[in-house]
mmCIF file of C-alpha atoms in Angstrom:
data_model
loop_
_atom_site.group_PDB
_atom_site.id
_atom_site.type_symbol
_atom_site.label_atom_id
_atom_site.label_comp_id
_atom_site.label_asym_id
_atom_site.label_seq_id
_atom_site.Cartn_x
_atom_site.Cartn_y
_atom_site.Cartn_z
ATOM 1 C CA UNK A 15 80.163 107.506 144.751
ATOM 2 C CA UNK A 16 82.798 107.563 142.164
ATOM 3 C CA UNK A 17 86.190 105.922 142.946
ATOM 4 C CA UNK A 18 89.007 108.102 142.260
ATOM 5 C CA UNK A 19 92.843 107.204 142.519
ATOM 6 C CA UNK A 20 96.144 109.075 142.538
ATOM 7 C CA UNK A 21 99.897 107.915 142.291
ATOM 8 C CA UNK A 22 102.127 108.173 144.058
ATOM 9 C CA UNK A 23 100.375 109.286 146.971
ATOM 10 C CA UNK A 24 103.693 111.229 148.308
ATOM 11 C CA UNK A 25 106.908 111.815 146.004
ATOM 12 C CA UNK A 26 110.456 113.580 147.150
ATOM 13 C CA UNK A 27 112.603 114.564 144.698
ATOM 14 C CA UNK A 28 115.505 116.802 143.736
ATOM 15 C CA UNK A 29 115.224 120.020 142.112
ATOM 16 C CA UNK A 30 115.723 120.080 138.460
ATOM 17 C CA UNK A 31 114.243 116.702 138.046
ATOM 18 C CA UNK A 32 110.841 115.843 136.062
ATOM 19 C CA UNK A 33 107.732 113.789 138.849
ATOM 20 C CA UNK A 34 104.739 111.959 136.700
ATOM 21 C CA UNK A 35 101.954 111.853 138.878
ATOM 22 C CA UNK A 36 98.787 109.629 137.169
ATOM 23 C CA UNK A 37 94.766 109.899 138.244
ATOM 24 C CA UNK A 38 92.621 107.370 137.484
ATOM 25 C CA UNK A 39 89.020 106.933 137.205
ATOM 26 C CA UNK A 40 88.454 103.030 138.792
ATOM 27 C CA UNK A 41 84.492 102.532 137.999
ATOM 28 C CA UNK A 42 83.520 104.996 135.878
ATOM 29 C CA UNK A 43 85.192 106.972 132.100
ATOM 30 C CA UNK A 44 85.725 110.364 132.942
ATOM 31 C CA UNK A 45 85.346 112.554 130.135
ATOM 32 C CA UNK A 46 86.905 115.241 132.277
ATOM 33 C CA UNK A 47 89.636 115.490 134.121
ATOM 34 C CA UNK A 48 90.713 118.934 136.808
ATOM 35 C CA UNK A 49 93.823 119.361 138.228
ATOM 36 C CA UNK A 50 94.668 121.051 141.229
ATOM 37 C CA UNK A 51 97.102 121.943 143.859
ATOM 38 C CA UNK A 52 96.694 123.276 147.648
ATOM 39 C CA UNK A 53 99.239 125.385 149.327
ATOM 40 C CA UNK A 54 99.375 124.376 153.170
ATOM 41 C CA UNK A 55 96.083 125.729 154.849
ATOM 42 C CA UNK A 56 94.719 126.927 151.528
ATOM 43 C CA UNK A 57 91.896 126.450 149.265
ATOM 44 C CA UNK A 58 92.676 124.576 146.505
ATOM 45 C CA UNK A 59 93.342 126.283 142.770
ATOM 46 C CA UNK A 60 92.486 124.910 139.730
ATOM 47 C CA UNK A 61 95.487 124.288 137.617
ATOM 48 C CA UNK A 62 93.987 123.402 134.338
ATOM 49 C CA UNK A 63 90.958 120.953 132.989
ATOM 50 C CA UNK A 64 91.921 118.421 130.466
ATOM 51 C CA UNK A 65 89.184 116.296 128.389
ATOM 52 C CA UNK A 66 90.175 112.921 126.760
ATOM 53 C CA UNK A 67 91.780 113.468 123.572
ATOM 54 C CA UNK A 68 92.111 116.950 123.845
ATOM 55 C CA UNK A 69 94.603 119.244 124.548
ATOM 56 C CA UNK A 70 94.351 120.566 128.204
ATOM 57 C CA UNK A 71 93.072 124.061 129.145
ATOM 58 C CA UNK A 72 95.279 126.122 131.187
ATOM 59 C CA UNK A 73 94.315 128.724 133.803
ATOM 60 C CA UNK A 74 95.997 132.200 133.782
ATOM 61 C CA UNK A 75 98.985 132.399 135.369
ATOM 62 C CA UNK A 76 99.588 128.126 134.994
ATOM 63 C CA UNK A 77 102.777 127.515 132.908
ATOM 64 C CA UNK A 78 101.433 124.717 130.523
ATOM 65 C CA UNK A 79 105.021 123.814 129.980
ATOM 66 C CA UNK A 80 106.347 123.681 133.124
ATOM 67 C CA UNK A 81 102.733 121.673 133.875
ATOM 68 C CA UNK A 82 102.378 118.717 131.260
ATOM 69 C CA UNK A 83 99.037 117.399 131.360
ATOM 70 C CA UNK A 84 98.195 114.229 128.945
ATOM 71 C CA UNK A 85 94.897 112.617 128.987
ATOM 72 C CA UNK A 86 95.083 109.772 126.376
ATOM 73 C CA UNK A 87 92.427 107.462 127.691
ATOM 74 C CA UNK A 88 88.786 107.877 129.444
ATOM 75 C CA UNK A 89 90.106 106.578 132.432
ATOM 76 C CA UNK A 90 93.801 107.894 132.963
ATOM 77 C CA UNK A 91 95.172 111.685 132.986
ATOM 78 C CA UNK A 92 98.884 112.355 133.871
ATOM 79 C CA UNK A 93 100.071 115.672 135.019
ATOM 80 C CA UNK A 94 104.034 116.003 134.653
ATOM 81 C CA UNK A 95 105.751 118.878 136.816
ATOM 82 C CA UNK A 96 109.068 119.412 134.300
ATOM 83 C CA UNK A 97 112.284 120.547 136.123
ATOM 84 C CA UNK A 98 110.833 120.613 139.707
ATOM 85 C CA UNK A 99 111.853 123.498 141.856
ATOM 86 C CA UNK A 100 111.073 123.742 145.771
ATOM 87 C CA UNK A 101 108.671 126.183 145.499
ATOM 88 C CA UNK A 102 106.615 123.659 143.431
ATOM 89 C CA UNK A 103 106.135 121.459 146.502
ATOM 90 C CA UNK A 104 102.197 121.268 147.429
ATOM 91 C CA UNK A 105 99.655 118.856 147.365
ATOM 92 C CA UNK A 106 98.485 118.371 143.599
ATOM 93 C CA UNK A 107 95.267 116.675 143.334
ATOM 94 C CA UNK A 108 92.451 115.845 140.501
ATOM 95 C CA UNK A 109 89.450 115.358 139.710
ATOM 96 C CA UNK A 110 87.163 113.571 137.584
ATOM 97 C CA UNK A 111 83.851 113.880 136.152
ATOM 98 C CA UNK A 112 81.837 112.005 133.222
ATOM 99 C CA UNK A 113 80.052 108.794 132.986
ATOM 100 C CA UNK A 114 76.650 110.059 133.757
ATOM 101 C CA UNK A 115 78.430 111.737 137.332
ATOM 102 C CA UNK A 116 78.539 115.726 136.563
ATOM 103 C CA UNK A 117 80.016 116.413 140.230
ATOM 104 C CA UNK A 118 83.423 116.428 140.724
ATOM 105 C CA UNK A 119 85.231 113.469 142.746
ATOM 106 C CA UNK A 120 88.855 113.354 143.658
ATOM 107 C CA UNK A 121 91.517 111.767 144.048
ATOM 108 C CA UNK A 122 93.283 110.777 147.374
ATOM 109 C CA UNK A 123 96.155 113.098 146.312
ATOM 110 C CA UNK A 124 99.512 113.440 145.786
ATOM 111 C CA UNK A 125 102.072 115.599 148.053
ATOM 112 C CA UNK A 126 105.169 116.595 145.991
ATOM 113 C CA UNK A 127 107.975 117.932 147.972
ATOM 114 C CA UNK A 128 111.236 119.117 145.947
ATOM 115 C CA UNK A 129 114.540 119.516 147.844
ATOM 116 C CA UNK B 16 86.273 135.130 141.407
ATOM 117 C CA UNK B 17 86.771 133.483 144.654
ATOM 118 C CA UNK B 18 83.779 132.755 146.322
ATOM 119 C CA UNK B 19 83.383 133.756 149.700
ATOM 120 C CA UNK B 20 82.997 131.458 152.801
ATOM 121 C CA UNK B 21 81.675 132.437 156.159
ATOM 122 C CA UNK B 22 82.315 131.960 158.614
ATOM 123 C CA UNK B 23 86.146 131.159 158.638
ATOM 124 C CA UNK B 24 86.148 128.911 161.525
ATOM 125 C CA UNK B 25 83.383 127.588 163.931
ATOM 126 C CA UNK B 26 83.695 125.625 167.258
ATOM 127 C CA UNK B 27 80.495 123.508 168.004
ATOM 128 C CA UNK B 28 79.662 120.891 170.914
ATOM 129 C CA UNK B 29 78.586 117.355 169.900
ATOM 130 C CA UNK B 30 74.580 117.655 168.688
ATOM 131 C CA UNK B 31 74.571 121.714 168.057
ATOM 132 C CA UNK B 32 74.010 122.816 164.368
ATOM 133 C CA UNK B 33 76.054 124.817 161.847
ATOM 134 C CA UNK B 34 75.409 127.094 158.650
ATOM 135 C CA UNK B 35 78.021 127.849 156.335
ATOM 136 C CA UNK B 36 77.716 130.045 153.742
ATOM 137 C CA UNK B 37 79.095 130.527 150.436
ATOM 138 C CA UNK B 38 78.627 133.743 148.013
ATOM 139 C CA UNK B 39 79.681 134.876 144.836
ATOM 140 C CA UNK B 40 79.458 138.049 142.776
ATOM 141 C CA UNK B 41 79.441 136.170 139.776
ATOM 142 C CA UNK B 42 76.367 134.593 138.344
ATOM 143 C CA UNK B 43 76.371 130.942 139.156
ATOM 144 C CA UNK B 44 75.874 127.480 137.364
ATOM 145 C CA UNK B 45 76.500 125.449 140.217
ATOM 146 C CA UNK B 46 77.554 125.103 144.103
ATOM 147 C CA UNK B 47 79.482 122.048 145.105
ATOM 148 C CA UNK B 48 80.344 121.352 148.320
ATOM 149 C CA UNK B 49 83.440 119.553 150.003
ATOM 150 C CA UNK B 50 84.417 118.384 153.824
ATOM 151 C CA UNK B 51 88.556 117.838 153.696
ATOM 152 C CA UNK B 52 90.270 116.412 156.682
ATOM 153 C CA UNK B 53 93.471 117.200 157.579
ATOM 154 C CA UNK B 54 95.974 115.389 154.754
ATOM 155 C CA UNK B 55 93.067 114.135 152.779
ATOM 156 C CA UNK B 56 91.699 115.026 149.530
ATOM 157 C CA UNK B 57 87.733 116.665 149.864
ATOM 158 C CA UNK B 58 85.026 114.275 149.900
ATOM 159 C CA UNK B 59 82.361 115.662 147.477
ATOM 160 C CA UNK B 60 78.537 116.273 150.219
ATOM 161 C CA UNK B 61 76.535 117.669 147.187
ATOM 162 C CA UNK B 62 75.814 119.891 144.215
ATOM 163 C CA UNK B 63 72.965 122.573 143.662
ATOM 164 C CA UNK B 64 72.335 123.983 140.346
ATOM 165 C CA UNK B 65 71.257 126.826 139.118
ATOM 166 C CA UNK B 66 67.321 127.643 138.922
ATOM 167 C CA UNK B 67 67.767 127.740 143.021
ATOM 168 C CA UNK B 68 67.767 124.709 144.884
ATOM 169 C CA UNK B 69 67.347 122.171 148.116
ATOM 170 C CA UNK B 70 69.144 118.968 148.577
ATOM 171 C CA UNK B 71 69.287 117.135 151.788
ATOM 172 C CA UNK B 72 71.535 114.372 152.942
ATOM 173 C CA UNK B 73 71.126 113.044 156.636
ATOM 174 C CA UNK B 74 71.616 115.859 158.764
ATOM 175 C CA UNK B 75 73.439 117.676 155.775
ATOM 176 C CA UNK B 76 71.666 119.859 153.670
ATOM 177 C CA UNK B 77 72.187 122.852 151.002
ATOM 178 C CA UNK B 78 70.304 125.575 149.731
ATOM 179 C CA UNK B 79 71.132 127.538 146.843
ATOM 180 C CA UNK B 80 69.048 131.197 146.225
ATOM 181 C CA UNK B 81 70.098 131.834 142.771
ATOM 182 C CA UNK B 82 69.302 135.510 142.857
ATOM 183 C CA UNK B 83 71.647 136.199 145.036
ATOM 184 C CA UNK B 84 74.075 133.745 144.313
ATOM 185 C CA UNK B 85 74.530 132.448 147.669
ATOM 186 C CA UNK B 86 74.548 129.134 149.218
ATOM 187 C CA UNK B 87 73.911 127.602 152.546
ATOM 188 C CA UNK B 88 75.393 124.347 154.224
ATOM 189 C CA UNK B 89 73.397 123.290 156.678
ATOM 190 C CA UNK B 90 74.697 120.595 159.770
ATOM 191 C CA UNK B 91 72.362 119.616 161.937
ATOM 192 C CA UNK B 92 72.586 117.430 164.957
ATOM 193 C CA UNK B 93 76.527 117.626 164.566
ATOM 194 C CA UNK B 94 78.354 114.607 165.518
ATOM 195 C CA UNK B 95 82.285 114.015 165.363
ATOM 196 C CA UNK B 96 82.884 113.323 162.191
ATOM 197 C CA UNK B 97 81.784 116.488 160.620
ATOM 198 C CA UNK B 98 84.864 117.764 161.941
ATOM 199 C CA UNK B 99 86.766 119.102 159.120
ATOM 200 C CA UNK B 100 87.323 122.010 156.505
ATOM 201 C CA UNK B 101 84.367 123.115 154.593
ATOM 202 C CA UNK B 102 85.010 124.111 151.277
ATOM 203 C CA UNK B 103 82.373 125.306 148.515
ATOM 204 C CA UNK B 104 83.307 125.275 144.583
ATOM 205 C CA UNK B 105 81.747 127.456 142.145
ATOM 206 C CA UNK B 106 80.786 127.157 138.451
ATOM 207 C CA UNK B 107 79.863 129.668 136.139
ATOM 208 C CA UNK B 108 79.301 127.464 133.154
ATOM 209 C CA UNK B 109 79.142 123.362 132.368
ATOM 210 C CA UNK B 110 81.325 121.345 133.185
ATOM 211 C CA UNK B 111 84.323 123.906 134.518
ATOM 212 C CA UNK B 112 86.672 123.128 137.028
ATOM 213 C CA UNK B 113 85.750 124.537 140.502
ATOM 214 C CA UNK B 114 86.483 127.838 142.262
ATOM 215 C CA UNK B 115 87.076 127.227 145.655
ATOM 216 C CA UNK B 116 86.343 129.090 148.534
ATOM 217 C CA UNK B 117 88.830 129.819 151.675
ATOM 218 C CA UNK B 118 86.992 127.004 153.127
ATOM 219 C CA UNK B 119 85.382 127.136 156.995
ATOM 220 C CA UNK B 120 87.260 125.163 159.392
ATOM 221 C CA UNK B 121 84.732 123.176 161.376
ATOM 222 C CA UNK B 122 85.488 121.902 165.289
ATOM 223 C CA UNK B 123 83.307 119.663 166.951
ATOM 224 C CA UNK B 124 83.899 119.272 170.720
ATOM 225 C CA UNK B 125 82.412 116.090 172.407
#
């Protein structure tokens, strides 16, 4: 399968401050990128999809500007959680498809707690 | 629409089999399925498509009956490592992001 990776892996920061939090494709370009995040013993929610070059697509009730999503390159998306509050701590994690793969592979994950 | 998942949890010995199902009242491009360990991202099993499908993988394998929009994971011969959450993702069109279910929380005893 498709190799998938996430950084950080686990970030603690104050409230009020800004966490970049990058997915990379390793072995394959991903034409798409997902994002989502998981609440403790929850499914996990789609946040928005983002496709290279593009601008990302939101879904409802996602603030897109609270929820910065940049995908310059075929291989790298960033999602940027602006002025972090506490009850923005979960587990964000992405996906990626493209390169001839059309299922979904993730990322290891990234835990984001805000204090 | 949130798919839904049944059932929510299952306790199996070592070597017993397990069906989890997934259905939607939406009208369905895909099924994807996912096994998530505790503090892990999912691991992707396998996708169906529409036009109704089989896939097999090991003792894994899926169904998908796209008439009535419901799919079927199917564990057989259960061994320890198929402990785990059990999570299927739907898509209504290309290329979407997934709509997960509640997932089914999967024990296997030795």
């Amino acid at each position: 399968g498709a190799v998938v990776s996430q950084h950080p892996s686990w970030v603690i920061c104050k409230s009020g401050t800004s966490v970049k939090i990058e997915c990379r494709s390793l072995d394959f370009q991903a034409t798409t990128m997902f994002w989502y995040r998981q609440f403790p013993k929850q499914s996990l929610m789609l946040m928005a999809t983002s496709n290279e070059g593009s601008k990302a697509t939101y879904e409802q009730g996602v603030e897109k500007d609270k929820f910065l999503i940049n995908h310059a390159s075929l291989t790298l998306s960033t999602l940027t959680v602006t002025s972090a509050h506490p009850e923005d701590s979960s587990f964000y994690i992405c996906s990626a498809s493209g390169g001839g793969h059309y299922e979904q592979y993730f990322g290891p994950g990234t835990r984001l707690t805000v204090t | 629409q949130q798919p839904v998942q049944s059932p929510q949890a299952v306790i199996l010995r070592e070597g017993e089999d397990a069906v989890i199902n997934c259905s939607s009242s939406k009208a369905l491009y895909s099924v994807h399925w996912y096994r998530q360990k505790h503090g892990e991202a999912p691991v992707f099993l396998m996708i169906l498509l529409k036009g109704g499908e089989q896939k097999g993988h090991e003792k894994i394998s899926a169904s998908f009956n796209e008439k009535k929009q419901q799919s079927s994971l199917y564990l057989t011969a259960s061994q320890l490592s198929y402990s785990g959450t059990y999570f299927c993702g739907t898509e209504e069109g290309g290329a979407d992001g997934l709509t997960f279910g509640k997932g089914t929380h999967l024990i296997i005893q030795p």
